[in-house]
Coordinates of C-alpha atoms and ligand atoms in Angstrom, one line a residue:
X1 CA -28.7 10.4 -4.9
X2 CA -29.0 11.8 -1.4
X3 CA -29.2 15.6 -1.6
X4 CA -28.8 17.7 1.5
X5 CA -29.2 21.5 1.4
X6 CA -27.4 23.5 4.0
X7 CA -28.3 27.0 5.2
X8 CA -24.9 28.4 4.4
X9 CA -21.2 27.4 3.7
X10 CA -20.2 26.8 7.4
X11 CA -23.2 24.5 7.9
X12 CA -22.4 22.8 4.5
X13 CA -18.7 22.4 5.6
X14 CA -19.8 20.8 8.9
X15 CA -22.1 18.3 7.3
X16 CA -19.4 17.2 4.7
X17 CA -16.8 17.0 7.5
X18 CA -19.0 14.9 9.6
X19 CA -19.5 12.4 6.8
X20 CA -15.8 12.2 6.3
X21 CA -15.1 11.9 10.0
X22 CA -17.7 9.0 10.3
X23 CA -15.8 7.1 7.6
X24 CA -12.6 7.5 9.5
X25 CA -14.2 6.6 12.9
X26 CA -15.7 3.5 11.4
X27 CA -12.4 2.5 9.7
X28 CA -9.4 4.2 11.1
X29 CA -7.3 3.0 8.1
X30 CA -9.7 4.4 5.6
X31 CA -8.5 5.4 2.2
X32 CA -9.8 8.9 1.2
X33 CA -10.0 10.4 -2.2
X34 CA -9.5 14.2 -1.8
X35 CA -10.3 17.2 -3.8
X36 CA -9.1 20.8 -4.1
X37 CA -10.7 24.1 -5.0
X38 CA -12.5 26.5 -2.7
X39 CA -15.5 24.2 -1.9
X40 CA -13.8 21.7 0.4
X41 CA -11.7 24.3 2.4
X42 CA -14.4 24.7 5.1
X43 CA -14.7 20.9 5.5
X44 CA -10.9 20.5 5.7
X45 CA -11.0 23.1 8.5
X46 CA -13.7 21.3 10.3
X47 CA -11.7 18.0 10.0
X48 CA -8.6 19.8 11.5
X49 CA -10.9 21.0 14.3
X50 CA -12.0 17.5 14.9
X51 CA -8.5 16.2 15.1
X52 CA -7.5 19.0 17.5
X53 CA -10.8 18.9 19.7
X54 CA -12.3 15.5 19.2
X55 CA -9.2 13.3 18.8
X56 CA -10.1 12.2 15.4
X57 CA -7.0 10.5 14.2
X58 CA -5.6 10.3 10.7
X59 CA -2.6 8.3 11.7
X60 CA -3.6 5.2 9.7
X61 CA -5.5 7.1 6.9
X62 CA -4.2 7.1 3.4
X63 CA -5.2 9.8 0.8
X64 CA -5.3 10.1 -3.0
X65 CA -6.0 13.4 -4.5
X66 CA -7.8 14.0 -7.7
X67 CA -5.5 16.2 -9.7
X68 CA -2.6 18.6 -10.2
X69 CA -1.5 21.3 -12.6
X70 CA 1.1 20.4 -15.2
X71 CA 4.4 22.1 -14.5
X72 CA 3.8 23.2 -10.9
X73 CA 6.1 21.3 -8.5
X74 CA 5.0 20.4 -5.0
X75 CA 6.7 23.6 -3.5
X76 CA 4.7 25.9 -5.9
X77 CA 2.0 27.9 -3.9
X78 CA -0.5 27.4 -6.5
X79 CA 0.1 23.6 -6.8
X80 CA -2.5 21.3 -5.3
X81 CA 0.3 19.5 -3.4
X82 CA 0.8 22.9 -1.6
X83 CA -2.8 23.5 -1.1
X84 CA -3.3 20.0 0.5
X85 CA -0.4 20.5 2.9
X86 CA -1.5 23.9 4.0
X87 CA -5.2 23.1 4.4
X88 CA -5.1 19.5 5.8
X89 CA -2.0 17.3 5.6
X90 CA 0.4 19.4 7.8
X91 CA -2.4 20.2 10.4
X92 CA -3.3 16.7 11.4
X93 CA -1.5 13.6 12.2
X94 CA -1.5 12.2 8.6
X95 CA 1.9 10.5 7.7
X96 CA 3.4 12.2 4.7
X97 CA 4.1 8.9 3.0
X98 CA 0.4 8.1 3.2
X99 CA -0.6 11.1 1.2
X100 CA -0.6 11.0 -2.6
X101 CA -1.1 13.7 -5.2
X102 CA -0.5 13.0 -8.9
X103 CA 2.7 14.5 -10.2
X104 CA 2.5 17.2 -13.0
X105 CA 6.2 17.4 -13.3
X106 CA 8.9 15.3 -15.0
X107 CA 9.9 14.2 -18.5
X108 CA 7.4 11.4 -18.9
X109 CA 3.9 12.5 -17.9
X110 CA 2.4 9.2 -19.3
X111 CA 4.6 7.3 -16.8
X112 CA 3.2 9.6 -14.0
X113 CA -0.3 8.7 -15.1
X114 CA 0.4 4.9 -15.2
X115 CA 2.2 5.0 -11.9
X116 CA -0.9 6.8 -10.3
X117 CA -3.3 4.3 -11.8
X118 CA -1.3 1.5 -10.2
X119 CA -1.5 3.2 -6.8
X120 CA -5.3 3.7 -7.2
X121 CA -5.9 0.1 -8.3
X122 CA -4.2 -1.2 -5.2
X123 CA -5.9 1.1 -2.8
X124 CA -9.7 1.4 -3.4
X125 CA -11.1 4.6 -1.8
X126 CA -13.7 4.3 1.0
X127 CA -14.9 7.8 0.2
X128 CA -14.3 10.2 -2.7
X129 CA -14.7 13.9 -2.0
X130 CA -15.6 16.0 -5.0
X131 CA -16.2 19.6 -5.9
X132 CA -17.7 20.4 -9.3
X133 CA -16.7 22.8 -12.1
X134 CA -19.4 25.2 -13.4
X135 CA -19.3 23.2 -16.6
X136 CA -19.9 20.0 -14.7
X137 CA -16.3 18.8 -14.5
X138 CA -15.1 16.5 -11.7
X139 CA -11.4 16.4 -10.8
X140 CA -10.2 17.9 -14.1
X141 CA -12.3 15.7 -16.2
X142 CA -13.7 18.2 -18.6
X143 CA -16.8 17.8 -20.8
X144 CA -16.3 15.0 -23.3
X145 CA -14.0 12.8 -21.1
X146 CA -14.9 9.3 -21.6
X147 CA -16.6 7.6 -18.5
X148 CA -14.0 4.8 -18.6
X149 CA -11.1 7.1 -18.5
X150 CA -8.2 6.5 -16.0
X151 CA -5.5 9.0 -15.0
X152 CA -4.7 11.2 -17.9
X153 CA -3.3 14.6 -19.0
X154 CA -6.0 17.1 -19.9
X155 CA -6.1 20.5 -21.7
X156 CA -8.1 22.8 -19.6
X157 CA -11.1 24.6 -21.2
X158 CA -11.1 28.4 -21.2
X159 CA -14.0 28.3 -18.9
X160 CA -12.2 26.3 -16.2
X161 CA -9.0 28.5 -16.6
X162 CA -11.2 31.6 -16.2
X163 CA -13.0 30.1 -13.1
X164 CA -9.7 29.1 -11.5
X165 CA -7.9 32.3 -12.3
X166 CA -9.4 33.9 -9.1
X167 CA -7.1 31.7 -7.0
X168 CA -4.0 33.0 -8.9
X169 CA -2.3 36.4 -8.6
X170 CA -3.1 38.9 -11.4
X171 CA 0.3 38.4 -13.1
X172 CA 0.2 34.6 -12.8
X173 CA -1.0 32.4 -15.8
X174 CA -3.3 29.5 -15.0
X175 CA -1.5 26.4 -16.4
X176 CA -3.1 25.1 -19.7
X177 CA -2.9 21.5 -18.7
X178 CA -3.5 19.2 -15.7
X179 CA -3.1 15.6 -14.6
X180 CA -6.3 14.1 -13.3
X181 CA -7.7 10.9 -11.9
X182 CA -10.1 9.5 -14.5
X183 CA -13.8 9.0 -14.1
X184 CA -13.5 5.2 -13.8
X185 CA -11.5 5.6 -10.7
X186 CA -13.7 8.2 -9.3
X187 CA -16.7 6.0 -9.7
X188 CA -14.8 3.0 -8.2
X189 CA -15.0 4.7 -4.6
X190 CA -17.4 3.0 -2.2
X191 CA -19.0 6.3 -1.3
X192 CA -19.0 9.7 -3.1
X193 CA -19.5 13.0 -1.5
X194 CA -19.8 16.1 -3.7
X195 CA -19.9 19.7 -2.2
X196 CA -21.0 22.7 -4.2
X197 CA -22.0 26.3 -3.2
X198 CA -22.8 29.4 -5.0
X199 CA -25.2 30.4 -7.8
X200 CA -22.5 29.6 -10.5
X201 CA -22.9 25.9 -9.7
X202 CA -26.7 25.8 -10.1
X203 CA -26.7 24.7 -13.7
X204 CA -24.1 22.1 -13.2
X205 CA -25.9 20.7 -10.2
X206 CA -29.2 20.6 -12.1
X207 CA -27.5 18.8 -15.0
X208 CA -25.8 16.3 -12.6
X209 CA -29.0 15.4 -10.8
X210 CA -31.7 15.8 -13.3
X211 CA -29.9 15.9 -16.7
X212 CA -29.2 13.1 -19.1
X213 CA -26.2 10.9 -18.2
X214 CA -23.8 12.2 -20.7
X215 CA -20.1 12.9 -21.2
X216 CA -21.0 16.6 -21.8
X217 CA -21.7 16.9 -18.1
X218 CA -19.0 14.6 -16.5
X219 CA -20.7 14.7 -13.0
X220 CA -23.9 13.2 -14.6
X221 CA -22.1 9.8 -14.4
X222 CA -22.7 10.1 -10.6
X223 CA -26.4 9.1 -11.3
X224 CA -25.0 5.5 -12.0
X225 CA -23.2 5.2 -8.6
X226 CA -25.1 3.6 -5.7
X227 CA -23.9 5.8 -2.8
X228 CA -23.6 9.4 -3.6
X229 CA -24.3 12.4 -1.3
X230 CA -24.5 15.9 -2.5
X231 CA -24.1 18.6 0.1
X232 CA -25.2 22.0 -1.4
X233 CA -26.0 25.5 -0.2
X234 CA -29.4 27.0 -1.2
X235 CA -28.0 28.7 -4.4
X236 CA -26.2 25.7 -5.7
X237 CA -29.6 23.9 -5.1
X238 CA -31.7 26.6 -6.5
X239 CA -32.7 24.8 -9.8
X240 CA -33.6 21.5 -8.2
X241 CA -37.2 20.6 -7.3
X242 CA -37.8 20.7 -3.5
X243 CA -39.3 17.2 -3.5
X244 CA -36.0 15.5 -4.1
X245 CA -34.2 17.3 -1.2
X246 CA -33.6 15.5 2.1
X247 CA -35.1 17.2 5.1
Ligands
GLP301 C1 -10.9 22.7 -10.0 C2 -10.6 21.3 -9.5 C3 -11.8 20.6 -9.2 C4 -12.8 21.4 -8.4 C5 -13.1 22.7 -9.1 C6 -14.2 23.6 -8.5 O1 -11.1 22.7 -11.2 N1 -9.8 20.6 -10.3 O2 -11.6 19.3 -8.5 O3 -14.0 20.8 -8.1 O4 -11.9 23.4 -9.3 O5 -13.5 24.6 -7.7 P1 -14.2 25.4 -6.7 O6 -14.6 24.6 -5.5 O7 -13.1 26.4 -6.3 O8 -15.4 26.0 -7.4

C-alpha cells in the first residue's frame, strides 16, 4: 500500500483529485467507482475546479457509485443520488446516462442488486474511490461481510447510523438499511484510492494497514490488492509507524 499523509484536508483533497484527474487524462473514457460521505467532498470540489479551469473533461467518463440508502429515492436530499448530483455530476460535463448509483427503492431489491452486478461486470473500474467507516467499513460493507460478496442489502450497524446521523437533520431518522456494492467488486478495480481524515478514523486506518486481513475489518482486504493508495491527514494516520509513510 502506498500511504500519503497530507498536512490538512485541503491538501488531502488536492492529492486525491490529482490522482483521479490523472486517470481521466490518461484514459478519457475511464470508468470511475465513486464514494459518498464527507471525506471525498473536497476532492470532488477540486475535480469540478479542474473541469472549470483546466479543461478536464468528463464527457466520456462513466461512473458507478458504491451505495445508497434503502427507501430514499433519487430526489431525496439525503440520498446518495442527490449527493452525487450536487457535488459532482451536475457540475461537470458528465452525461447523466453515464452515471450509475444503485437503487434503494422498488418492490424487488434483490433484482436491483443483480442488475447492478451485471453493470459492474460489464464495466470494470479503472479507479475506485473509497472513504472508510470508523468501524472499517467500505461502501456499506459492514464488519462480517464476506470478501466475495457482490451487491447486496445490508442492515446498518448502530455505530454507522450514529456516525452518519450528523449528516441528517435532528428530526430525520437515518435509514436502517442500504444497498451496497460488494467487496469482490470493490477489489476488482484496477486501482483503489482511499481517503480518510480525522482522529475517529485512526483505529480503522491502523487495522486496515497493519491489522490481520479479516472480515471484522472490511478495509483490511485492501492489503491483498496490488495498487492501493491511502491519502490521509495527520490525525487519521496518527497510529501508523512513520517508516511506512511516503515522503
Ligand atoms: C458512509 C458511506 C461510506 C463512507 C462512510 C464514511 O457510511 N457509505 O462509503 O466511506 O460513510 O463517511 P465519512 O467520509 O463522512 O466519514
